[in-house]
Amino acid sequence: MNGLELFPGPVLGIETSCDETSAAWLEGSSVRTNIVSSQVELHKRWGGVVPEAAARAHVEAIVPVLAEALGEHRPEAVAVTNRPGLIGALSVGVSAAKALALAWDVPWIGVHHLEGHILSPFLGEAKPLPFPHLCLVASGGHTELVWVAGLGDYRIIAETLDDAAGEALDKGARLLGMGYPGGKAVQDAALGGDPDRYRLPRGVAKDPTKFSFSGLKTAVMRLVEREGARLRVADAAASLQAAVVDSLTDKAMAALDETGSGAFTLVGGVAANLRLRERLAQECARRGARFKVPDLSFCTDNAAMIALAGSARLALGERSGWELDCFANAPLPGLGG
Ligand code: KG4
Ligand code: ZN
């Protein structure tokens, strides 16, 4: 199979699984609008996402975000994230999607958030990505290497034993006094820092199927305690970023060599990291593999990728019914052995 079959008409996407309220409308794989309202300011004071506060903020934001994304347009189908995520947060998007599908009398579909991330490199692409390919999903909640044989045909090649890559950056940033969310703050602070000043662990070196980031958090904690006021924050940030980038790159390239895949994609919030993008691009080029990463705005949570995944599912004839529920945890649809 090559490329992705998509729903023929315009599709509205809705994403409210965590701390971004987003709506987008898509024609084919072209993103007409992608509006994202972030709750970062709200959750900053607690240093992480507070589920109850997130749900209430989605209730406030959902209609203005939808209105801005839609303008005068009326899509012919609706796609919404219904799993995995914070139940209260997901419920806001799913309720809005059901109401719009009922009012417009159009087909609609619940989408797995990670399938949205996995398909995000296809957004706006004239030239379709080949199946199969290898995909690194790196976000605040996930770190997985996925063999993508086709839509809904996935195999997990490597996963994390503990924290996700984004979580490691967020926790490390907090220990370094950089606030929330940490990924972008670490990237900015690392500019001009020396990544070799502090040696931080790279996880389980021996097992190509397992990432591990919890030791990194502990090591940063010890570093902060040990160095005290002497700590060079830029160097610590650069060392932290290097540890995450090295762990991800090493396992990803081992899997690329092992599978012999001719194409590699990088998705999820951590895919916005410029150092990681650069490293993986270089390593793929060295191996003659095609490297694809979405535009920055489609790496962190957004509704455009949900509209795309929904569009592909709708094109297969799949539809959700009014009984569709939300799930905090859910396996990727179509996980093979
Ligand atoms: O995909 P995402 O928006 O939400 C989840 O589904 O988790 O990913 C959020 C994660 C956070 O951990 C954040 O720190 C990280 O992505 N992130 C970054 C960058 N921008 C966001 N990590 C590294 N470098 C960045 N520029
Ligand atoms: Zn995400």
GROMACS .gro file of C-alpha atoms and ligand atoms in nm:
model
  364
    1MET     CA    1   0.000   0.000   0.000
    2ASN     CA    2   0.127   0.349  -0.073
    3GLY     CA    3  -0.002   0.683   0.054
    4LEU     CA    4  -0.325   0.745   0.239
    5GLU     CA    5  -0.681   0.734   0.105
    6LEU     CA    6  -0.872   1.031   0.246
    7PHE     CA    7  -1.236   1.136   0.286
    8PRO     CA    8  -1.344   1.327  -0.027
    9GLY     CA    9  -1.505   1.628   0.150
   10PRO     CA   10  -1.379   1.882   0.407
   11VAL     CA   11  -1.329   1.736   0.757
   12LEU     CA   12  -1.345   1.919   1.091
   13GLY     CA   13  -1.098   1.795   1.353
   14ILE     CA   14  -1.130   1.852   1.729
   15GLU     CA   15  -0.857   1.784   1.990
   16THR     CA   16  -0.900   1.833   2.366
   17SER     CA   17  -0.715   1.534   2.516
   18CYS     CA   18  -0.476   1.730   2.738
   19ASP     CA   19  -0.398   2.099   2.766
   20GLU     CA   20  -0.461   2.237   2.418
   21THR     CA   21  -0.805   2.315   2.281
   22SER     CA   22  -0.778   2.280   1.906
   23ALA     CA   23  -1.002   2.275   1.599
   24ALA     CA   24  -0.897   2.243   1.235
   25TRP     CA   25  -1.049   2.188   0.898
   26LEU     CA   26  -0.886   1.990   0.631
   27GLU     CA   27  -0.946   1.933   0.261
   28GLY     CA   28  -0.767   1.619   0.153
   29SER     CA   29  -0.435   1.657   0.336
   30SER     CA   30  -0.437   2.039   0.302
   31VAL     CA   31  -0.476   2.224   0.629
   32ARG     CA   32  -0.719   2.514   0.572
   33THR     CA   33  -0.718   2.624   0.937
   34ASN     CA   34  -0.561   2.488   1.255
   35ILE     CA   35  -0.647   2.689   1.566
   36VAL     CA   36  -0.477   2.598   1.894
   37SER     CA   37  -0.561   2.758   2.227
   38SER     CA   38  -0.299   2.659   2.482
   39GLN     CA   39  -0.359   2.632   2.856
   40VAL     CA   40   0.011   2.664   2.938
   41GLU     CA   41  -0.037   2.986   3.136
   42LEU     CA   42  -0.312   2.824   3.343
   43HIS     CA   43  -0.110   2.515   3.440
   44LYS     CA   44   0.226   2.692   3.483
   45ARG     CA   45   0.160   2.784   3.843
   46TRP     CA   46   0.115   2.417   3.936
   47GLY     CA   47   0.407   2.296   3.725
   48GLY     CA   48   0.191   2.047   3.537
   49VAL     CA   49  -0.156   1.983   3.397
   50VAL     CA   50  -0.437   1.983   3.655
   51PRO     CA   51  -0.713   1.765   3.501
   52GLU     CA   52  -1.012   1.946   3.652
   53ALA     CA   53  -0.877   2.288   3.554
   54ALA     CA   54  -0.798   2.158   3.204
   55ALA     CA   55  -1.156   2.037   3.151
   56ARG     CA   56  -1.303   2.371   3.259
   57ALA     CA   57  -1.063   2.563   3.035
   58HIS     CA   58  -1.170   2.344   2.738
   59VAL     CA   59  -1.534   2.430   2.813
   60GLU     CA   60  -1.446   2.800   2.796
   61ALA     CA   61  -1.232   2.775   2.483
   62ILE     CA   62  -1.409   2.518   2.266
   63VAL     CA   63  -1.675   2.735   2.101
   64PRO     CA   64  -1.449   3.035   2.020
   65VAL     CA   65  -1.184   2.796   1.885
   66LEU     CA   66  -1.441   2.613   1.670
   67ALA     CA   67  -1.585   2.941   1.545
   68GLU     CA   68  -1.241   3.068   1.447
   69ALA     CA   69  -1.145   2.744   1.275
   70LEU     CA   70  -1.469   2.713   1.081
   71GLY     CA   71  -1.546   3.069   0.973
   72GLU     CA   72  -1.829   3.033   0.723
   73HIS     CA   73  -1.742   2.673   0.638
   74ARG     CA   74  -1.946   2.368   0.708
   75PRO     CA   75  -1.742   2.048   0.686
   76GLU     CA   76  -1.888   1.723   0.559
   77ALA     CA   77  -1.749   1.508   0.843
   78VAL     CA   78  -1.622   1.546   1.199
   79ALA     CA   79  -1.322   1.374   1.365
   80VAL     CA   80  -1.250   1.402   1.737
   81THR     CA   81  -0.991   1.262   1.979
   82ASN     CA   82  -1.171   1.022   2.215
   83ARG     CA   83  -0.867   0.831   2.352
   84PRO     CA   84  -0.627   0.826   2.531
   85GLY     CA   85  -0.626   1.137   2.751
   86LEU     CA   86  -0.782   1.308   3.050
   87ILE     CA   87  -1.144   1.196   3.064
   88GLY     CA   88  -1.287   1.536   3.159
   89ALA     CA   89  -1.084   1.707   2.886
   90LEU     CA   90  -1.173   1.450   2.617
   91SER     CA   91  -1.543   1.471   2.707
   92VAL     CA   92  -1.557   1.838   2.609
   93GLY     CA   93  -1.433   1.769   2.256
   94VAL     CA   94  -1.642   1.455   2.211
   95SER     CA   95  -1.960   1.635   2.325
   96ALA     CA   96  -1.892   1.920   2.084
   97ALA     CA   97  -1.828   1.673   1.799
   98LYS     CA   98  -2.150   1.483   1.867
   99ALA     CA   99  -2.352   1.806   1.879
  100LEU     CA  100  -2.207   1.930   1.548
  101ALA     CA  101  -2.249   1.592   1.375
  102LEU     CA  102  -2.611   1.582   1.491
  103ALA     CA  103  -2.685   1.940   1.385
  104TRP     CA  104  -2.515   1.905   1.045
  105ASP     CA  105  -2.623   1.544   0.990
  106VAL     CA  106  -2.273   1.438   0.881
  107PRO     CA  107  -2.063   1.127   0.952
  108TRP     CA  108  -1.823   1.145   1.241
  109ILE     CA  109  -1.547   0.938   1.400
  110GLY     CA  110  -1.355   0.905   1.729
  111VAL     CA  111  -0.977   0.910   1.678
  112HIS     CA  112  -0.686   0.766   1.878
  113HIS     CA  113  -0.456   1.056   1.969
  114LEU     CA  114  -0.139   0.864   1.881
  115GLU     CA  115  -0.272   0.766   1.540
  116GLY     CA  116  -0.308   1.140   1.484
  117HIS     CA  117   0.058   1.196   1.576
  118ILE     CA  118   0.171   0.897   1.365
  119LEU     CA  119  -0.006   1.029   1.055
  120SER     CA  120   0.093   1.394   1.114
  121PRO     CA  121   0.387   1.383   0.867
  122PHE     CA  122   0.130   1.338   0.587
  123LEU     CA  123  -0.026   1.680   0.662
  124GLY     CA  124   0.001   1.914   0.365
  125GLU     CA  125   0.208   1.663   0.170
  126ALA     CA  126   0.175   1.657  -0.206
  127LYS     CA  127   0.403   1.355  -0.226
  128PRO     CA  128   0.265   1.077  -0.005
  129LEU     CA  129   0.489   0.905   0.243
  130PRO     CA  130   0.553   0.542   0.169
  131PHE     CA  131   0.420   0.257   0.382
  132PRO     CA  132   0.579   0.081   0.555
  133HIS     CA  133   0.798   0.319   0.750
  134LEU     CA  134   0.946   0.355   1.096
  135CYS     CA  135   0.805   0.624   1.326
  136LEU     CA  136   0.943   0.766   1.650
  137VAL     CA  137   0.663   0.901   1.868
  138ALA     CA  138   0.810   1.128   2.136
  139SER     CA  139   0.576   1.339   2.344
  140GLY     CA  140   0.492   1.428   2.703
  141GLY     CA  141   0.313   1.096   2.752
  142HIS     CA  142   0.472   0.861   2.497
  143THR     CA  143   0.804   0.737   2.371
  144GLU     CA  144   0.765   0.462   2.117
  145LEU     CA  145   0.923   0.336   1.800
  146VAL     CA  146   0.639   0.216   1.581
  147TRP     CA  147   0.656   0.011   1.265
  148VAL     CA  148   0.384   0.166   1.048
  149ALA     CA  149   0.288  -0.092   0.786
  150GLY     CA  150  -0.024   0.099   0.684
  151LEU     CA  151  -0.323   0.278   0.833
  152GLY     CA  152  -0.418   0.082   1.147
  153ASP     CA  153  -0.137  -0.167   1.098
  154TYR     CA  154   0.118  -0.094   1.367
  155ARG     CA  155   0.383  -0.280   1.562
  156ILE     CA  156   0.564  -0.139   1.866
  157ILE     CA  157   0.937  -0.195   1.822
  158ALA     CA  158   1.054  -0.011   2.133
  159GLU     CA  159   0.886   0.163   2.425
  160THR     CA  160   0.977   0.330   2.752
  161LEU     CA  161   1.008   0.141   3.077
  162ASP     CA  162   0.922   0.449   3.279
  163ASP     CA  163   0.904   0.820   3.189
  164ALA     CA  164   0.839   0.956   2.840
  165ALA     CA  165   1.106   1.169   2.668
  166GLY     CA  166   0.899   1.488   2.702
  167GLU     CA  167   0.829   1.406   3.066
  168ALA     CA  168   1.205   1.376   3.128
  169LEU     CA  169   1.258   1.718   2.975
  170ASP     CA  170   0.968   1.865   3.172
  171LYS     CA  171   1.090   1.718   3.504
  172GLY     CA  172   1.453   1.810   3.432
  173ALA     CA  173   1.352   2.165   3.343
  174ARG     CA  174   1.162   2.196   3.666
  175LEU     CA  175   1.465   2.082   3.866
  176LEU     CA  176   1.673   2.340   3.681
  177GLY     CA  177   1.421   2.609   3.773
  178MET     CA  178   1.290   2.661   3.420
  179GLY     CA  179   0.919   2.621   3.466
  180TYR     CA  180   0.662   2.434   3.260
  181PRO     CA  181   0.646   2.297   2.995
  182GLY     CA  182   1.014   2.219   2.991
  183GLY     CA  183   1.101   2.097   2.641
  184LYS     CA  184   1.117   2.433   2.469
  185ALA     CA  185   1.271   2.600   2.778
  186VAL     CA  186   1.551   2.340   2.784
  187GLN     CA  187   1.611   2.386   2.411
  188ASP     CA  188   1.638   2.765   2.451
  189ALA     CA  189   1.858   2.746   2.761
  190ALA     CA  190   2.085   2.489   2.593
  191LEU     CA  191   2.183   2.733   2.320
  192GLY     CA  192   2.543   2.823   2.389
  193GLY     CA  193   2.566   2.560   2.666
  194ASP     CA  194   2.828   2.284   2.674
  195PRO     CA  195   2.656   1.943   2.637
  196ASP     CA  196   2.969   1.764   2.759
  197ARG     CA  197   3.018   1.948   3.087
  198TYR     CA  198   2.788   1.721   3.286
  199ARG     CA  199   2.766   1.353   3.195
  200LEU     CA  200   2.406   1.231   3.226
  201PRO     CA  201   2.278   0.872   3.172
  202ARG     CA  202   2.146   0.751   2.836
  203GLY     CA  203   1.907   0.484   2.969
  204VAL     CA  204   1.931   0.110   2.901
  205ALA     CA  205   2.208   0.091   2.645
  206LYS     CA  206   2.190  -0.285   2.594
  207ASP     CA  207   1.821  -0.340   2.518
  208PRO     CA  208   1.720  -0.196   2.178
  209THR     CA  209   1.350  -0.241   2.262
  210LYS     CA  210   1.348  -0.027   2.577
  211PHE     CA  211   1.390   0.342   2.646
  212SER     CA  212   1.435   0.460   3.004
  213PHE     CA  213   1.436   0.819   3.126
  214SER     CA  214   1.371   0.799   3.500
  215GLY     CA  215   1.745   0.766   3.579
  216LEU     CA  216   1.798   1.093   3.394
  217LYS     CA  217   1.562   1.277   3.626
  218THR     CA  218   1.744   1.137   3.931
  219ALA     CA  219   2.080   1.230   3.782
  220VAL     CA  220   1.966   1.589   3.722
  221MET     CA  221   1.838   1.605   4.079
  222ARG     CA  222   2.178   1.489   4.211
  223LEU     CA  223   2.358   1.732   3.982
  224VAL     CA  224   2.154   2.024   4.114
  225GLU     CA  225   2.221   1.917   4.475
  226ARG     CA  226   2.591   1.863   4.414
  227GLU     CA  227   2.664   2.181   4.223
  228GLY     CA  228   2.436   2.415   4.419
  229ALA     CA  229   2.503   2.779   4.326
  230ARG     CA  230   2.796   2.670   4.105
  231LEU     CA  231   2.561   2.500   3.860
  232ARG     CA  232   2.589   2.631   3.506
  233VAL     CA  233   2.230   2.620   3.393
  234ALA     CA  234   2.302   2.650   3.019
  235ASP     CA  235   2.549   2.359   3.040
  236ALA     CA  236   2.304   2.151   3.246
  237ALA     CA  237   2.026   2.219   2.994
  238ALA     CA  238   2.256   2.129   2.703
  239SER     CA  239   2.363   1.809   2.884
  240LEU     CA  240   2.001   1.714   2.954
  241GLN     CA  241   1.897   1.779   2.595
  242ALA     CA  242   2.197   1.579   2.468
  243ALA     CA  243   2.108   1.281   2.690
  244VAL     CA  244   1.749   1.273   2.557
  245VAL     CA  245   1.855   1.328   2.195
  246ASP     CA  246   2.126   1.059   2.216
  247SER     CA  247   1.894   0.797   2.372
  248LEU     CA  248   1.624   0.859   2.114
  249THR     CA  249   1.863   0.871   1.819
  250ASP     CA  250   2.062   0.560   1.915
  251LYS     CA  251   1.757   0.334   1.952
  252ALA     CA  252   1.583   0.484   1.650
  253MET     CA  253   1.883   0.424   1.425
  254ALA     CA  254   1.938   0.072   1.559
  255ALA     CA  255   1.575  -0.001   1.464
  256LEU     CA  256   1.618   0.163   1.124
  257ASP     CA  257   1.923  -0.057   1.056
  258GLU     CA  258   1.744  -0.365   1.184
  259THR     CA  259   1.426  -0.313   0.981
  260GLY     CA  260   1.605  -0.176   0.674
  261SER     CA  261   1.325   0.081   0.643
  262GLY     CA  262   1.372   0.334   0.364
  263ALA     CA  263   1.174   0.603   0.545
  264PHE     CA  264   1.168   0.742   0.897
  265THR     CA  265   0.928   0.987   1.064
  266LEU     CA  266   0.957   1.182   1.387
  267VAL     CA  267   0.633   1.294   1.557
  268GLY     CA  268   0.491   1.426   1.887
  269GLY     CA  269   0.573   1.733   2.095
  270VAL     CA  270   0.941   1.644   2.135
  271ALA     CA  271   0.968   1.635   1.753
  272ALA     CA  272   0.964   2.015   1.782
  273ASN     CA  273   1.316   1.993   1.927
  274LEU     CA  274   1.555   2.141   1.673
  275ARG     CA  275   1.859   1.944   1.790
  276LEU     CA  276   1.668   1.615   1.764
  277ARG     CA  277   1.536   1.704   1.418
  278GLU     CA  278   1.888   1.789   1.304
  279ARG     CA  279   2.048   1.474   1.447
  280LEU     CA  280   1.788   1.236   1.304
  281ALA     CA  281   1.797   1.411   0.966
  282GLN     CA  282   2.177   1.362   0.953
  283GLU     CA  283   2.163   1.000   1.064
  284CYS     CA  284   1.888   0.914   0.814
  285ALA     CA  285   2.078   1.089   0.534
  286ARG     CA  286   2.389   0.885   0.619
  287ARG     CA  287   2.182   0.569   0.575
  288GLY     CA  288   2.007   0.689   0.259
  289ALA     CA  289   1.666   0.679   0.434
  290ARG     CA  290   1.401   0.944   0.373
  291PHE     CA  291   1.340   1.156   0.684
  292LYS     CA  292   1.011   1.335   0.744
  293VAL     CA  293   0.905   1.546   1.039
  294PRO     CA  294   0.591   1.764   1.047
  295ASP     CA  295   0.605   2.145   1.058
  296LEU     CA  296   0.656   2.269   1.415
  297SER     CA  297   0.289   2.357   1.458
  298PHE     CA  298   0.188   1.996   1.385
  299CYS     CA  299   0.432   1.839   1.634
  300THR     CA  300   0.269   1.954   1.957
  301ASP     CA  301  -0.100   1.867   2.004
  302ASN     CA  302  -0.322   1.998   1.726
  303ALA     CA  303  -0.655   1.916   1.562
  304ALA     CA  304  -0.519   1.904   1.206
  305MET     CA  305  -0.357   1.565   1.270
  306ILE     CA  306  -0.682   1.439   1.426
  307ALA     CA  307  -0.879   1.554   1.121
  308LEU     CA  308  -0.630   1.369   0.899
  309ALA     CA  309  -0.645   1.042   1.095
  310GLY     CA  310  -1.025   1.069   1.107
  311SER     CA  311  -1.039   1.140   0.735
  312ALA     CA  312  -0.837   0.825   0.661
  313ARG     CA  313  -1.065   0.614   0.884
  314LEU     CA  314  -1.379   0.767   0.731
  315ALA     CA  315  -1.243   0.686   0.384
  316LEU     CA  316  -1.236   0.321   0.493
  317GLY     CA  317  -1.607   0.348   0.571
  318GLU     CA  318  -1.565   0.359   0.950
  319ARG     CA  319  -1.818   0.564   1.151
  320SER     CA  320  -1.874   0.626   1.523
  321GLY     CA  321  -2.217   0.604   1.688
  322TRP     CA  322  -2.374   0.821   1.958
  323GLU     CA  323  -2.261   0.573   2.225
  324LEU     CA  324  -1.892   0.658   2.164
  325ASP     CA  325  -1.714   0.704   2.498
  326CYS     CA  326  -1.381   0.853   2.614
  327PHE     CA  327  -1.091   0.643   2.746
  328ALA     CA  328  -0.798   0.743   2.966
  329ASN     CA  329  -0.590   0.455   2.827
  330ALA     CA  330  -0.630   0.274   2.499
  331PRO     CA  331  -0.402   0.066   2.276
  332LEU     CA  332  -0.330   0.189   1.926
  333PRO     CA  333  -0.593   0.052   1.688
  334GLY     CA  334  -0.454  -0.233   1.481
  335LEU     CA  335  -0.154  -0.329   1.690
  336GLY     CA  336  -0.007  -0.640   1.535
  337GLY     CA  337   0.219  -0.892   1.712
  338KG4     O1  338   0.253   1.589   2.188
  338KG4     P1  339   0.247   1.689   2.299
  338KG4     O2  340   0.205   1.830   2.265
  338KG4     O3  341   0.152   1.640   2.412
  338KG4     C1  342   0.141   1.507   2.448
  338KG4     O4  343   0.064   1.435   2.380
  338KG4     O5  344   0.213   1.473   2.544
  338KG4     O6  345   0.393   1.688   2.367
  338KG4     C2  346   0.424   1.774   2.474
  338KG4     C3  347   0.569   1.752   2.511
  338KG4     C4  348   0.610   1.820   2.641
  338KG4     O7  349   0.678   1.728   2.723
  338KG4     C5  350   0.703   1.933   2.596
  338KG4     O8  351   0.803   1.966   2.691
  338KG4     C6  352   0.764   1.873   2.470
  338KG4     O9  353   0.656   1.804   2.409
  338KG4     N1  354   0.818   1.976   2.379
  338KG4     C7  355   0.947   1.984   2.346
  338KG4     C8  356   0.961   2.098   2.262
  338KG4     N2  357   0.837   2.154   2.248
  338KG4     C9  358   0.751   2.076   2.320
  338KG4     N3  359   1.053   1.907   2.378
  338KG4    C10  360   1.173   1.942   2.328
  338KG4     N4  361   1.194   2.050   2.250
  338KG4    C11  362   1.092   2.131   2.213
  338KG4     N5  363   1.113   2.237   2.135
  339ZN      ZN  364   0.016   1.446   2.186
   0.00000   0.00000   0.00000
